[in-house]
């Protein structure tokens, strides 16, 4: 079963409070989501392998560490996932960015892929799928399935807020995928919103209603 990591770092928790608040406008919301995504990426990449290298400092020769050439990829689920990409790229500028767009078929209620553009060397990359809200988990589970069908092997899921239902769905569908969140909220309400949550993440990021 995939693990669930809840990041309780004070900066993440502080910023998440303002992300949630109705008093936070679009500009600040976008900035805070980017900042929290960056802080979460810092925590979620703790397991990246290092290797030794030898360099010359102005004072001496030193044997030090660099990342061991792991290739990374970020895959936002459209559209709200876009809000987390730049924060992660601030830390990992060499990461490639793929995109997945899904909609729910009104008849079958199943997620249907309408857009998918992923790095060609997907199977060689450590991939971080991002979506601010893990609600039912249907979109995240489907996006991960589509990525695996194209060869992805090493996938993490990073969300700001999860509902217990969403975690359960992803864990059942993809026991190999670890989930990284800043908070696990109480439940979903009758309209499918995470409660207390932050509302519609896409609308709040892009100023739409
Ligand atoms: N998507 C959102 O943007 N917010 C929720 O609460 C649930 C799904």
Short mmCIF file of C-alpha atoms and ligand atoms in Angstrom, two decimals:
data_model
loop_
_atom_site.label_atom_id
_atom_site.label_comp_id
_atom_site.label_asym_id
_atom_site.label_seq_id
_atom_site.Cartn_x
_atom_site.Cartn_y
_atom_site.Cartn_z
CA UNK A 1 0.00 0.00 0.00
CA UNK A 2 1.28 3.46 -0.88
CA UNK A 3 2.19 5.70 2.04
CA UNK A 4 0.49 9.00 2.84
CA UNK A 5 2.79 11.81 3.96
CA UNK A 6 1.13 14.81 5.61
CA UNK A 7 3.53 17.73 5.69
CA UNK A 8 3.13 19.49 9.01
CA UNK A 9 5.94 21.99 8.47
CA UNK A 10 4.85 25.27 10.12
CA UNK A 11 5.38 27.32 6.95
CA UNK A 12 3.23 24.93 4.92
CA UNK A 13 0.48 24.94 7.55
CA UNK A 14 0.58 28.74 7.91
CA UNK A 15 0.33 29.35 4.20
CA UNK A 16 -2.39 26.73 3.79
CA UNK A 17 -4.56 28.65 6.27
CA UNK A 18 -4.44 31.72 4.01
CA UNK A 19 -5.02 29.60 0.92
CA UNK A 20 -8.22 28.30 2.52
CA UNK A 21 -9.54 31.70 3.62
CA UNK A 22 -12.26 33.44 1.59
CA UNK A 23 -10.44 36.71 2.34
CA UNK A 24 -7.56 35.69 0.10
CA UNK A 25 -7.87 37.06 -3.44
CA UNK A 26 -6.74 35.52 -6.70
CA UNK A 27 -3.23 37.01 -6.82
CA UNK A 28 -2.32 36.02 -3.29
CA UNK A 29 -3.99 32.63 -3.67
CA UNK A 30 -1.88 31.87 -6.75
CA UNK A 31 1.32 32.99 -5.04
CA UNK A 32 0.61 30.93 -1.93
CA UNK A 33 -0.22 27.78 -3.91
CA UNK A 34 3.07 28.19 -5.76
CA UNK A 35 4.99 28.66 -2.50
CA UNK A 36 3.38 25.68 -0.79
CA UNK A 37 4.01 23.51 -3.86
CA UNK A 38 7.69 24.50 -3.67
CA UNK A 39 7.92 23.66 0.04
CA UNK A 40 6.13 20.36 -0.53
CA UNK A 41 8.46 19.48 -3.41
CA UNK A 42 11.41 20.08 -1.08
CA UNK A 43 9.97 17.53 1.36
CA UNK A 44 8.81 15.06 -1.32
CA UNK A 45 12.25 14.85 -2.93
CA UNK A 46 14.10 13.80 0.23
CA UNK A 47 14.62 10.32 -1.22
CA UNK A 48 16.45 11.49 -4.36
CA UNK A 49 19.73 9.60 -4.68
CA UNK A 50 23.04 11.44 -4.40
CA UNK A 51 26.46 10.62 -5.72
CA UNK A 52 29.89 11.94 -4.85
CA UNK A 53 31.81 14.37 -6.99
CA UNK A 54 35.10 16.15 -6.55
CA UNK A 55 35.26 19.91 -6.93
CA UNK A 56 37.70 22.66 -6.27
CA UNK A 57 36.61 25.38 -3.85
CA UNK A 58 38.66 28.58 -3.61
CA UNK A 59 40.32 26.99 -0.56
CA UNK A 60 40.72 23.26 -1.22
CA UNK A 61 39.68 20.21 -3.17
CA UNK A 62 36.45 18.78 -1.75
CA UNK A 63 34.51 15.58 -2.26
CA UNK A 64 30.85 16.59 -2.11
CA UNK A 65 27.45 15.39 -3.29
CA UNK A 66 25.26 16.07 -6.29
CA UNK A 67 21.98 14.52 -7.45
CA UNK A 68 22.69 11.18 -9.09
CA UNK A 69 21.29 12.15 -12.47
CA UNK A 70 17.69 11.20 -11.68
CA UNK A 71 15.37 12.52 -14.34
CA UNK A 72 12.25 14.14 -12.93
CA UNK A 73 8.89 14.98 -14.43
CA UNK A 74 5.95 17.02 -13.17
CA UNK A 75 2.50 16.14 -14.45
CA UNK A 76 -0.26 18.61 -13.54
CA UNK A 77 -3.83 17.47 -13.93
CA UNK A 78 -5.60 20.28 -15.81
CA UNK A 79 -6.52 22.81 -14.90
CA UNK A 80 -5.91 23.38 -11.19
CA UNK A 81 -2.70 21.34 -11.20
CA UNK A 82 -1.09 24.10 -13.26
CA UNK A 83 -1.02 26.28 -10.14
CA UNK A 84 1.55 23.99 -8.51
CA UNK A 85 3.98 23.65 -11.43
CA UNK A 86 6.05 26.84 -11.17
CA UNK A 87 6.70 26.35 -7.47
CA UNK A 88 8.16 22.91 -8.14
CA UNK A 89 10.14 24.17 -11.14
CA UNK A 90 11.71 26.83 -8.90
CA UNK A 91 13.42 23.98 -7.06
CA UNK A 92 13.87 21.54 -9.94
CA UNK A 93 14.27 23.63 -13.09
CA UNK A 94 15.44 20.67 -15.17
CA UNK A 95 12.21 18.72 -14.64
CA UNK A 96 10.12 18.10 -17.74
CA UNK A 97 6.43 18.99 -17.56
CA UNK A 98 3.67 16.80 -18.97
CA UNK A 99 -0.04 17.65 -18.95
CA UNK A 100 -3.15 15.54 -18.54
CA UNK A 101 -6.69 16.82 -19.06
CA UNK A 102 -9.70 14.78 -17.97
CA UNK A 103 -13.44 15.28 -17.91
CA UNK A 104 -16.15 13.16 -16.40
CA UNK A 105 -18.47 11.53 -18.93
CA UNK A 106 -21.96 12.67 -17.85
CA UNK A 107 -23.50 9.29 -18.76
CA UNK A 108 -20.95 6.83 -17.39
CA UNK A 109 -19.42 9.23 -14.81
CA UNK A 110 -16.05 7.75 -15.80
CA UNK A 111 -13.03 10.05 -16.34
CA UNK A 112 -12.22 10.51 -20.03
CA UNK A 113 -8.86 11.83 -21.21
CA UNK A 114 -9.17 14.86 -23.52
CA UNK A 115 -5.52 15.91 -23.48
CA UNK A 116 -2.32 14.09 -22.74
CA UNK A 117 1.19 15.22 -23.58
CA UNK A 118 3.91 13.57 -21.56
CA UNK A 119 7.72 13.45 -21.75
CA UNK A 120 8.77 10.81 -24.28
CA UNK A 121 11.19 9.11 -21.87
CA UNK A 122 8.46 8.68 -19.27
CA UNK A 123 9.64 5.27 -18.06
CA UNK A 124 13.04 6.71 -17.05
CA UNK A 125 11.61 9.56 -14.99
CA UNK A 126 10.53 9.96 -11.40
CA UNK A 127 7.13 11.60 -11.88
CA UNK A 128 5.21 13.89 -9.54
CA UNK A 129 1.54 14.14 -10.47
CA UNK A 130 0.03 17.32 -9.07
CA UNK A 131 -3.51 18.44 -8.36
CA UNK A 132 -4.33 20.76 -5.44
CA UNK A 133 -7.47 18.86 -4.40
CA UNK A 134 -7.73 15.09 -3.97
CA UNK A 135 -11.51 14.85 -3.64
CA UNK A 136 -13.10 11.58 -4.86
CA UNK A 137 -9.73 10.51 -6.23
CA UNK A 138 -11.32 9.54 -9.54
CA UNK A 139 -9.32 12.00 -11.67
CA UNK A 140 -6.02 11.33 -9.93
CA UNK A 141 -6.45 7.55 -10.17
CA UNK A 142 -7.38 7.83 -13.86
CA UNK A 143 -4.50 10.19 -14.63
CA UNK A 144 -2.06 7.77 -13.00
CA UNK A 145 -3.57 4.89 -14.99
CA UNK A 146 -3.10 6.85 -18.25
CA UNK A 147 0.51 7.59 -17.28
CA UNK A 148 1.21 3.94 -16.51
CA UNK A 149 -0.36 2.89 -19.83
CA UNK A 150 2.25 5.09 -21.52
CA UNK A 151 5.11 3.52 -19.59
CA UNK A 152 5.39 5.52 -16.36
CA UNK A 153 6.84 3.40 -13.58
CA UNK A 154 7.73 5.67 -10.71
CA UNK A 155 4.90 8.00 -9.72
CA UNK A 156 4.17 10.17 -6.69
CA UNK A 157 0.96 12.14 -6.17
CA UNK A 158 1.19 15.59 -4.57
CA UNK A 159 -1.92 17.51 -3.50
CA UNK A 160 -2.56 20.40 -1.12
CA UNK A 161 -5.67 18.97 0.51
CA UNK A 162 -7.08 15.45 0.42
CA UNK A 163 -10.38 13.93 1.49
CA UNK A 164 -10.13 10.48 3.09
CA UNK A 165 -12.26 9.14 0.20
CA UNK A 166 -9.72 10.33 -2.37
CA UNK A 167 -6.80 8.79 -0.53
CA UNK A 168 -8.66 5.48 -0.32
CA UNK A 169 -9.47 5.50 -4.06
CA UNK A 170 -5.88 6.17 -5.11
CA UNK A 171 -4.44 3.66 -2.65
CA UNK A 172 -6.79 0.94 -3.89
CA UNK A 173 -6.16 1.66 -7.58
CA UNK A 174 -2.42 2.33 -7.29
CA UNK A 175 -0.84 0.73 -4.22
CA UNK A 176 2.61 1.60 -5.58
CA UNK A 177 1.98 5.37 -5.47
CA UNK A 178 2.87 7.42 -2.40
CA UNK A 179 0.66 10.43 -1.67
CA UNK A 180 2.00 13.76 -0.35
CA UNK A 181 -0.44 16.28 1.11
CA UNK A 182 -0.45 19.35 3.33
CA UNK A 183 -3.74 18.37 5.00
CA UNK A 184 -6.31 15.60 5.15
CA UNK A 185 -9.74 17.19 5.66
CA UNK A 186 -12.92 15.73 7.11
CA UNK A 187 -14.99 14.60 4.15
CA UNK A 188 -16.64 15.51 0.85
CA UNK A 189 -19.90 17.44 0.96
CA UNK A 190 -22.96 16.64 -1.19
CA UNK A 191 -21.55 18.69 -4.06
CA UNK A 192 -18.24 16.82 -4.06
CA UNK A 193 -16.30 19.66 -2.39
CA UNK A 194 -13.71 18.87 0.23
CA UNK A 195 -14.89 20.15 3.62
CA UNK A 196 -13.67 22.54 4.95
CA UNK A 197 -11.29 22.60 1.94
CA UNK A 198 -10.70 25.81 0.02
CA UNK A 199 -13.52 25.86 -2.52
CA UNK A 200 -12.88 25.32 -6.23
CA UNK A 201 -9.11 25.43 -6.64
CA UNK A 202 -9.26 26.11 -10.40
CA UNK A 203 -11.68 29.02 -10.00
CA UNK A 204 -9.66 30.52 -7.18
CA UNK A 205 -6.40 30.20 -9.14
CA UNK A 206 -7.71 31.66 -12.35
CA UNK A 207 -10.32 34.10 -11.04
CA UNK A 208 -13.22 32.35 -12.74
CA UNK A 209 -16.55 31.42 -11.20
N1 LIG B 1 -12.02 20.24 -6.63
C1 LIG B 1 -11.85 21.45 -6.05
O1 LIG B 1 -11.34 22.37 -6.67
N2 LIG B 1 -12.27 21.61 -4.79
C2 LIG B 1 -12.84 20.63 -4.07
O2 LIG B 1 -13.19 20.85 -2.92
C3 LIG B 1 -13.01 19.38 -4.70
C4 LIG B 1 -12.58 19.20 -5.97
#
